[in-house]
GROMACS .gro file of C-alpha atoms in nm:
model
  216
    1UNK     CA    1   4.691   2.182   6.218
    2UNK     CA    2   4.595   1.781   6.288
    3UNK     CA    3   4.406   1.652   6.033
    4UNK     CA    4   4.114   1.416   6.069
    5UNK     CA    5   3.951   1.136   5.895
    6UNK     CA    6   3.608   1.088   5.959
    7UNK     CA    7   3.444   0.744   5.756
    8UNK     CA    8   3.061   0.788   5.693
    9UNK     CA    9   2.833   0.514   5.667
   10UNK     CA   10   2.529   0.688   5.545
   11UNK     CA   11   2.297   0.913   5.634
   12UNK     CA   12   2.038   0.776   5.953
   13UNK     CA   13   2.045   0.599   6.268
   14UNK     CA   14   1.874   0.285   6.104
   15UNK     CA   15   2.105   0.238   5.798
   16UNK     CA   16   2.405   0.474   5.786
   17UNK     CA   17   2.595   0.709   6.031
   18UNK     CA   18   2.413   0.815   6.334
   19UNK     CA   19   2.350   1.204   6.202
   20UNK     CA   20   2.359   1.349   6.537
   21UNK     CA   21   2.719   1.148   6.644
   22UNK     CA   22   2.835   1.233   6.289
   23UNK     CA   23   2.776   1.677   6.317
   24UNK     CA   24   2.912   1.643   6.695
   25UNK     CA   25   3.189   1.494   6.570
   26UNK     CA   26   3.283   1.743   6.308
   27UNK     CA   27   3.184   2.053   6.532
   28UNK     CA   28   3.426   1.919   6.790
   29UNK     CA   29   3.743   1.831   6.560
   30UNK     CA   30   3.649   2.209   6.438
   31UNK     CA   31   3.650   2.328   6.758
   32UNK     CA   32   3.973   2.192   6.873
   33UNK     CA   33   4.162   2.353   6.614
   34UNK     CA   34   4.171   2.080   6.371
   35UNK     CA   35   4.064   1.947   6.051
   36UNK     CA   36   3.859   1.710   5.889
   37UNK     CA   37   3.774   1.484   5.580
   38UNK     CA   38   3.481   1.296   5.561
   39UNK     CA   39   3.522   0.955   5.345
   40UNK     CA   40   3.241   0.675   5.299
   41UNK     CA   41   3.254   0.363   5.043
   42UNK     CA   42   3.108   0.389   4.732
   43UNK     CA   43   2.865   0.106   4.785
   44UNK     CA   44   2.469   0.053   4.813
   45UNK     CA   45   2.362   0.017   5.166
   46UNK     CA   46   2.251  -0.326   5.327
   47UNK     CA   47   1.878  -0.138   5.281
   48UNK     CA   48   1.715   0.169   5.333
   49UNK     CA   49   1.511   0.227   5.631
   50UNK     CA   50   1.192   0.473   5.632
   51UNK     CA   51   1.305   0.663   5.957
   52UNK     CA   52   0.957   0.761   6.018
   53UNK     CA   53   0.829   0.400   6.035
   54UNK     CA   54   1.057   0.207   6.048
   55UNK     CA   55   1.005  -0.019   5.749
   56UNK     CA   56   1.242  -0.090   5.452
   57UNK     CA   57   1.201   0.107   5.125
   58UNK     CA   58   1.279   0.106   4.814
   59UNK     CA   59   1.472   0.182   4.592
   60UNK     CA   60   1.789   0.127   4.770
   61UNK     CA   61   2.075   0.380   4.837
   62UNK     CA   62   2.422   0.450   4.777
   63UNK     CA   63   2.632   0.482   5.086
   64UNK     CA   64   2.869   0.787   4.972
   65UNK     CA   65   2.570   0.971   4.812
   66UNK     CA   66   2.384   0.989   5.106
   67UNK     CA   67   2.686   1.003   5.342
   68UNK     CA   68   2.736   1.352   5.128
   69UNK     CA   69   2.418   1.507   5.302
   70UNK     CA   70   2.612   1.531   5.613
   71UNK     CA   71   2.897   1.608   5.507
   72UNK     CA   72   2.745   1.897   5.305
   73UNK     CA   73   2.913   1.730   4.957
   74UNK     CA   74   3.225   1.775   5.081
   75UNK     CA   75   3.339   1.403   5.076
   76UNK     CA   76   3.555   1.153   4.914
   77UNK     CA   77   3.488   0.810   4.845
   78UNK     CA   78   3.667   0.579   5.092
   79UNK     CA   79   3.896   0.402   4.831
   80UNK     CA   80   4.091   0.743   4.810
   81UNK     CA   81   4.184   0.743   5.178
   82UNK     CA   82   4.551   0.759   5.204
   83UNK     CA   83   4.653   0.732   5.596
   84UNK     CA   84   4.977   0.952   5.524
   85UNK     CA   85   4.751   1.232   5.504
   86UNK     CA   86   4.610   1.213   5.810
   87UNK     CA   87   4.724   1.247   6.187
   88UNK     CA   88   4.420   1.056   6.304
   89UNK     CA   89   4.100   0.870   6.296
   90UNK     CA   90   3.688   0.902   6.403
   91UNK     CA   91   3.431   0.655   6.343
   92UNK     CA   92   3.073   0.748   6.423
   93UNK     CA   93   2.830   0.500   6.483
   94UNK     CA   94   2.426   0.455   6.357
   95UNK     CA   95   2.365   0.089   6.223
   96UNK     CA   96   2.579   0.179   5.944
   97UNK     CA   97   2.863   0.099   6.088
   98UNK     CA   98   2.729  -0.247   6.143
   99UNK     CA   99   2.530  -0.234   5.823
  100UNK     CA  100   2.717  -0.101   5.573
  101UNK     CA  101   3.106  -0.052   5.709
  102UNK     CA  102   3.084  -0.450   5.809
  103UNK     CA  103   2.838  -0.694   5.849
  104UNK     CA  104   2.834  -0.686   6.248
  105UNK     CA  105   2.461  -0.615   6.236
  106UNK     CA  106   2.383  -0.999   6.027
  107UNK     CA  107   2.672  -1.212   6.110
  108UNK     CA  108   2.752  -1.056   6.474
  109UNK     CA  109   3.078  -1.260   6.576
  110UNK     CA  110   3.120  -1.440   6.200
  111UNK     CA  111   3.133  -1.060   6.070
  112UNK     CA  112   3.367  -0.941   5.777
  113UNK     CA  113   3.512  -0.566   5.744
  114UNK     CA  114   3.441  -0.393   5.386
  115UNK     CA  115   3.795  -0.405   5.219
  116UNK     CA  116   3.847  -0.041   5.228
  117UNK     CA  117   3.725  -0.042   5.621
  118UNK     CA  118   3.970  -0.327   5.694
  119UNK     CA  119   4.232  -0.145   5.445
  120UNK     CA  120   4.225   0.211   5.635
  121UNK     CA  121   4.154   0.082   5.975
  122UNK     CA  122   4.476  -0.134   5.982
  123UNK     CA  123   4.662   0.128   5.836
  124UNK     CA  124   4.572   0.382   6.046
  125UNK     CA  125   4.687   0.085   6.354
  126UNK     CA  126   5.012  -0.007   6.215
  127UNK     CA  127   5.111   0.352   6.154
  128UNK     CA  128   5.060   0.360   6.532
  129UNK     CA  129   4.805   0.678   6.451
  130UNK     CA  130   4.534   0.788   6.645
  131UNK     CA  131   4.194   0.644   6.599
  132UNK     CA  132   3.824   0.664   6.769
  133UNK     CA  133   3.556   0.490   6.716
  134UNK     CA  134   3.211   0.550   6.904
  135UNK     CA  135   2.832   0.341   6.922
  136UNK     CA  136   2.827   0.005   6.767
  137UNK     CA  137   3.172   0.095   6.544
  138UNK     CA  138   3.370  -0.051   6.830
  139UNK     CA  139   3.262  -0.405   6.714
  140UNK     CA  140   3.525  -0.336   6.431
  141UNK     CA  141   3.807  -0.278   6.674
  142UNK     CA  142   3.864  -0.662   6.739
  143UNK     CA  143   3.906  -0.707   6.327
  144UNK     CA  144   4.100  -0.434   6.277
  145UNK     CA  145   4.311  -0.415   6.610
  146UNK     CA  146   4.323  -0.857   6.713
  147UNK     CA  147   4.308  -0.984   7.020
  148UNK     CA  148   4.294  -0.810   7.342
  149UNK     CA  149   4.225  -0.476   7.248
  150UNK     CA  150   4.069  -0.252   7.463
  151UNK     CA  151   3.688  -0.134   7.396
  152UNK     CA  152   3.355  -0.013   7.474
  153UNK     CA  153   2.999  -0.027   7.385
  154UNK     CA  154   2.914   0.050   7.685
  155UNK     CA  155   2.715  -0.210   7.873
  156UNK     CA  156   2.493  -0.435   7.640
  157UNK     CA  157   2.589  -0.751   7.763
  158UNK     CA  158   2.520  -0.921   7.427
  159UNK     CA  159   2.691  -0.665   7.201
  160UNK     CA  160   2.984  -0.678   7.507
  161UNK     CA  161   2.979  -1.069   7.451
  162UNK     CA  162   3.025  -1.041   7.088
  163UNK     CA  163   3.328  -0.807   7.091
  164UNK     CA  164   3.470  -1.052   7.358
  165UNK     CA  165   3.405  -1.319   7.090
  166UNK     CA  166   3.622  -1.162   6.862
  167UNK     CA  167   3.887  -1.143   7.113
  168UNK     CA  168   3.836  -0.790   7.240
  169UNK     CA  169   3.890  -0.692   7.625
  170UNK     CA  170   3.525  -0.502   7.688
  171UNK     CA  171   3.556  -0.240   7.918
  172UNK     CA  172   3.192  -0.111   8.053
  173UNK     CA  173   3.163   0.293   8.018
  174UNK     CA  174   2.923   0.506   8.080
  175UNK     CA  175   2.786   0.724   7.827
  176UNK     CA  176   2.977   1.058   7.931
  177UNK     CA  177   3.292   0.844   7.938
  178UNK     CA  178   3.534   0.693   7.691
  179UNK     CA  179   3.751   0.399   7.717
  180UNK     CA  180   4.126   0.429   7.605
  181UNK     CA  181   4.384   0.196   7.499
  182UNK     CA  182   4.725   0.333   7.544
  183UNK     CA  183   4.874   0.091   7.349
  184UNK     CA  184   4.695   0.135   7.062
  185UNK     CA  185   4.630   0.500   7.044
  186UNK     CA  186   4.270   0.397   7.079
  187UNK     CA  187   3.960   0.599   7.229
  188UNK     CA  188   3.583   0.452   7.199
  189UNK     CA  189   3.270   0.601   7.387
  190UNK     CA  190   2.895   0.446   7.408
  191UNK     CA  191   2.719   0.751   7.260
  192UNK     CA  192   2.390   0.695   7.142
  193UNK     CA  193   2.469   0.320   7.226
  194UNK     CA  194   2.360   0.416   7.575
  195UNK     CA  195   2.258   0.813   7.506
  196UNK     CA  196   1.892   0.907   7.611
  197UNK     CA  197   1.947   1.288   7.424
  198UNK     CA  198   2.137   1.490   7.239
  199UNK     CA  199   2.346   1.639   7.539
  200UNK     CA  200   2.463   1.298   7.703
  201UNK     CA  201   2.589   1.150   7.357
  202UNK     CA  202   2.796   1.498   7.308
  203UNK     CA  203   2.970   1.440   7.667
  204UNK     CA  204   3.179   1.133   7.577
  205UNK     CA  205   3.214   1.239   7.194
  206UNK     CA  206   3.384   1.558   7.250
  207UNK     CA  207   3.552   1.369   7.542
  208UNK     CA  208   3.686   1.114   7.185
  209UNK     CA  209   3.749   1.406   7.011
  210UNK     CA  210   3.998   1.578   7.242
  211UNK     CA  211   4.145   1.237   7.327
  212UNK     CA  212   4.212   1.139   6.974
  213UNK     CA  213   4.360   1.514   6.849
  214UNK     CA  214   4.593   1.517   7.198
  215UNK     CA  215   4.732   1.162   7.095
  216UNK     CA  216   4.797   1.301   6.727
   0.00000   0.00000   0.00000
């Protein structure tokens, strides 16, 4: 059975992992006959966002604590991440991934990778292992992968700009579609990036899904 890492960056669209990206992804490693683990850095967030308004709140959060809703408590922090137990990779997206994974979201093309991010991305690339990342996590490809790296966010010319910035090749995809770099073992997808419902970000994620367990 392939096993699968999946890194967490919360719990909500606005400040952590994108719920709905997160449970597709899960169902669909589960369906294919594989396995998962979900990780997420023991950190507070950048803030916490009042989903219903849209405001910041207080008091802050704590990214693996509320990254544990999802993942029904079955989680480790990412600091334990060791990519020899794993045959592959999955990044969902939500502002998290900008927010609390990296600092896309403030410093767009001046952005940093947390250390344990940067730490189990590379890894995960020079073991030559599969990897996906979907949403806005694509802007960590460049940092992780360097330059000329094949990757989507679908078609945001600005976000598409940035990535270029940072030396990736942007490929534009539509939202049931997913972008893959051979050379890399590397799949990303638009989901809710460019998703107007539940049903068109599930097209290209289980599309990631499958392409990241077949390159296992």
């Amino acid at each position: 059975m392939k096993k699968i890492a999946v890194i967490l960056a919360g719990c909500g669209v606005y400040d952590g992992a994108e719920i709905n990206e997160a449970v597709l992804t899960l169902l669909h490693i589960a369906k294919a006959g594989a396995s998962y683990q979900c990780f997420a850095p023991d950190i507070e967030q950048l803030h916490t966002i009042n989903h219903l308004t849209g405001e910041e709140m207080q008091p802050n959060r704590n990214v693996l604590v509320e990254a544990a809703r999802i993942a029904r408590g079955e989680i480790k922090a990412l600091s334990q991440l060791d990519v020899n137990d794993f045959d592959g990779l999955i990044v969902p997206g939500g502002f998290g991934a900008a927010k609390n994974l990296c600092d896309f979201a403030v410093k767009g093309t001046q952005a940093q990778l947390h250390v344990d991010m940067l730490r189990v991305g590379k890894a995960f690339a020079d073991a030559n292992k599969a990897a996906g990342y979907m949403c806005i996590a694509p802007a960590m490809i460049p940092l992780i992968y360097g330059n000329g790296v094949k990757a989507t966010i679908g078609n945001d010319a600005d976000t598409a700009d940035a990535l270029k910035s940072l030396g990736a090749h942007h490929v534009e995809c539509a939202v049931d579609e997913i972008v893959i770099d051979e050379q890399h073992k590397l799949v990303s997808t638009p989901a809710y990036m460019l998703a107007q419902s539940i049903l068109e970000a599930d097209a290209g994620i289980e599309k990631l899904v499958k392409a990241v367990i077949k390159m296992c």
